[in-house]
Amino acid sequence: MLTSVEKTFETSSSYPYDCVAFEAAAFCHYWVVREFLNADEDEDGEPEGNDYFECLKNSANITSSLLSSKTGFAMPDDLLMKRSIAYSYEEKCKAVRPEEKFANLLISSMQSGSPTKRSPVGIQSSLPLQLCIASYIPIFESTLLAEFKKAARVMFLADQEGAL
């Protein structure tokens, strides 16, 4: 979908696909860990001793390292995890729906050419880009994210049983 509207939006960078990859990865990791981020915390500020949660954090760190080595922009090592946690914070505070924050950050990051540090207010972008993203996020959530979450759990359980 992005390819079909690519010529209609302004970007200061030749890396809009890298930005999409980063923002989508951060949102996917949020989606998978959201039940843990919204759970009761121990004195360290993390969900109590859950091996699956630890595995998901390691996965986010691996994803972050991979993206850092492949993208055309520099990013701090902890940015992907911070972005995932920011979605949870917004959801807990009921300030902004995570999907809406994802759309805003995605558009802003694509336009700036690197992941933005905070959610922009009143982003100006082309209507085709806004419509593309607004129509694709619900499809992404209902199809890919549910399968991604299920696959993460299956792979973790297979590893625990020694099948991987």
C-alpha positions as CSV (number, residue, x, y, z in Angstrom):
1,M,0.0,0.0,0.0
2,L,2.8,2.4,0.8
3,T,4.3,1.9,-2.7
4,S,1.0,3.1,-4.3
5,V,1.1,6.4,-2.3
6,E,4.8,6.9,-2.0
7,K,4.9,9.6,-4.7
8,T,2.2,11.7,-2.9
9,F,4.0,12.4,0.3
10,E,7.0,14.5,1.2
11,T,9.9,13.0,3.0
12,S,13.3,14.5,3.9
13,S,14.9,11.1,3.6
14,S,15.3,8.1,1.3
15,Y,14.6,5.8,4.3
16,P,10.8,5.7,4.7
17,Y,10.7,1.9,4.5
18,D,13.3,1.7,7.3
19,C,11.0,3.9,9.4
20,V,8.0,1.7,8.6
21,A,10.1,-1.4,9.6
22,F,11.1,0.2,12.9
23,E,7.6,1.5,13.8
24,A,5.9,-1.8,12.9
25,A,8.5,-3.8,14.9
26,A,8.0,-1.6,17.9
27,F,4.2,-1.9,17.6
28,C,4.4,-5.7,17.2
29,H,6.6,-6.0,20.2
30,Y,4.2,-3.9,22.2
31,W,1.3,-6.0,21.1
32,V,3.0,-9.2,22.2
33,V,4.1,-7.9,25.6
34,R,1.1,-5.7,26.4
35,E,-0.4,-8.2,28.8
36,F,2.9,-8.2,30.8
37,L,3.3,-4.4,30.7
38,N,-0.2,-4.0,32.1
39,A,0.3,-6.6,34.8
40,D,1.3,-6.2,38.5
41,E,4.9,-5.4,38.9
42,D,7.5,-6.5,41.5
43,E,9.9,-4.2,43.3
44,D,12.2,-4.0,40.2
45,G,9.3,-2.6,38.2
46,E,8.9,-5.6,36.0
47,P,6.2,-8.4,35.9
48,E,7.1,-11.1,38.4
49,G,9.6,-13.7,37.2
50,N,8.1,-14.8,34.0
51,D,10.3,-16.6,31.6
52,Y,8.1,-15.8,28.6
53,F,8.4,-12.1,29.4
54,E,12.2,-12.4,29.6
55,C,12.2,-14.2,26.2
56,L,10.1,-11.4,24.7
57,K,12.5,-8.7,26.1
58,N,15.4,-10.6,24.5
59,S,13.5,-10.8,21.3
60,A,13.0,-7.0,21.3
61,N,16.7,-6.5,21.9
62,I,17.6,-8.8,19.0
63,T,15.1,-7.0,16.8
64,S,16.5,-3.6,17.8
65,S,20.1,-4.8,17.0
66,L,19.1,-6.1,13.7
67,L,17.2,-2.9,12.7
68,S,20.2,-0.8,13.9
69,S,22.5,-2.7,11.6
70,K,20.2,-2.6,8.6
71,T,18.6,0.8,8.7
72,G,19.9,4.0,7.1
73,F,19.5,6.0,10.3
74,A,21.2,5.8,13.7
75,M,19.0,4.9,16.7
76,P,19.7,4.3,20.4
77,D,19.8,0.6,21.5
78,D,16.8,1.0,23.8
79,L,14.6,3.0,21.4
80,L,12.5,0.0,20.3
81,M,11.8,-1.1,23.8
82,K,11.0,2.4,24.9
83,R,8.6,2.8,22.0
84,S,6.8,-0.4,23.0
85,I,6.5,0.7,26.6
86,A,5.2,4.1,25.5
87,Y,2.3,2.4,23.8
88,S,1.5,0.7,27.1
89,Y,1.7,3.9,29.0
90,E,-0.7,5.6,26.6
91,E,-3.1,2.7,26.9
92,K,-2.9,2.7,30.7
93,C,-3.5,6.4,30.9
94,K,-6.2,6.2,28.3
95,A,-4.6,9.3,26.7
96,V,-4.4,8.0,23.2
97,R,-5.3,4.7,21.7
98,P,-2.1,2.8,20.9
99,E,-3.3,2.4,17.2
100,E,-3.7,6.1,16.9
101,K,-0.3,6.8,18.4
102,F,1.2,4.1,16.1
103,A,-0.3,5.9,13.0
104,N,0.9,9.3,14.2
105,L,4.4,8.1,14.9
106,L,4.6,6.2,11.7
107,I,3.6,9.2,9.6
108,S,5.9,11.5,11.5
109,S,8.9,9.1,11.3
110,M,8.4,8.5,7.6
111,Q,8.3,12.2,6.9
112,S,11.4,13.0,9.1
113,G,13.4,10.0,7.8
114,S,14.1,8.5,11.2
115,P,12.1,7.4,14.3
116,T,10.7,10.5,16.1
117,K,11.4,10.7,19.8
118,R,7.9,11.7,20.8
119,S,4.4,11.7,19.4
120,P,3.8,14.8,17.3
121,V,0.8,17.0,17.7
122,G,-1.3,17.8,14.6
123,I,0.8,16.1,12.0
124,Q,0.5,17.5,8.5
125,S,0.6,14.8,5.8
126,S,-0.9,14.0,2.5
127,L,-4.5,12.6,2.6
128,P,-3.5,9.5,0.6
129,L,-0.9,8.6,3.1
130,Q,-3.2,9.2,6.1
131,L,-5.9,7.1,4.4
132,C,-3.5,4.3,3.6
133,I,-2.2,4.1,7.1
134,A,-5.6,4.5,8.7
135,S,-7.1,1.7,6.6
136,Y,-4.2,-0.7,6.9
137,I,-3.7,-0.6,10.7
138,P,-7.0,-2.4,11.5
139,I,-6.1,-5.0,8.9
140,F,-2.6,-5.4,10.3
141,E,-4.0,-5.8,13.9
142,S,-6.8,-8.2,13.1
143,T,-4.7,-10.5,10.8
144,L,-1.0,-10.2,11.3
145,L,-0.7,-9.2,15.0
146,A,-2.9,-12.0,16.3
147,E,-0.9,-14.6,14.3
148,F,2.4,-13.0,15.4
149,K,1.4,-13.2,19.1
150,K,0.3,-16.8,18.7
151,A,3.5,-17.8,16.8
152,A,5.6,-16.1,19.6
153,R,3.9,-18.2,22.2
154,V,4.2,-21.5,20.2
155,M,7.9,-20.9,19.6
156,F,8.6,-20.2,23.2
157,L,6.7,-23.3,24.3
158,A,8.6,-25.4,21.7
159,D,11.9,-24.1,23.0
160,Q,10.9,-24.9,26.6
161,E,10.2,-28.4,25.5
162,G,13.5,-28.7,23.7
163,A,11.9,-28.9,20.2
164,L,13.8,-25.9,18.9
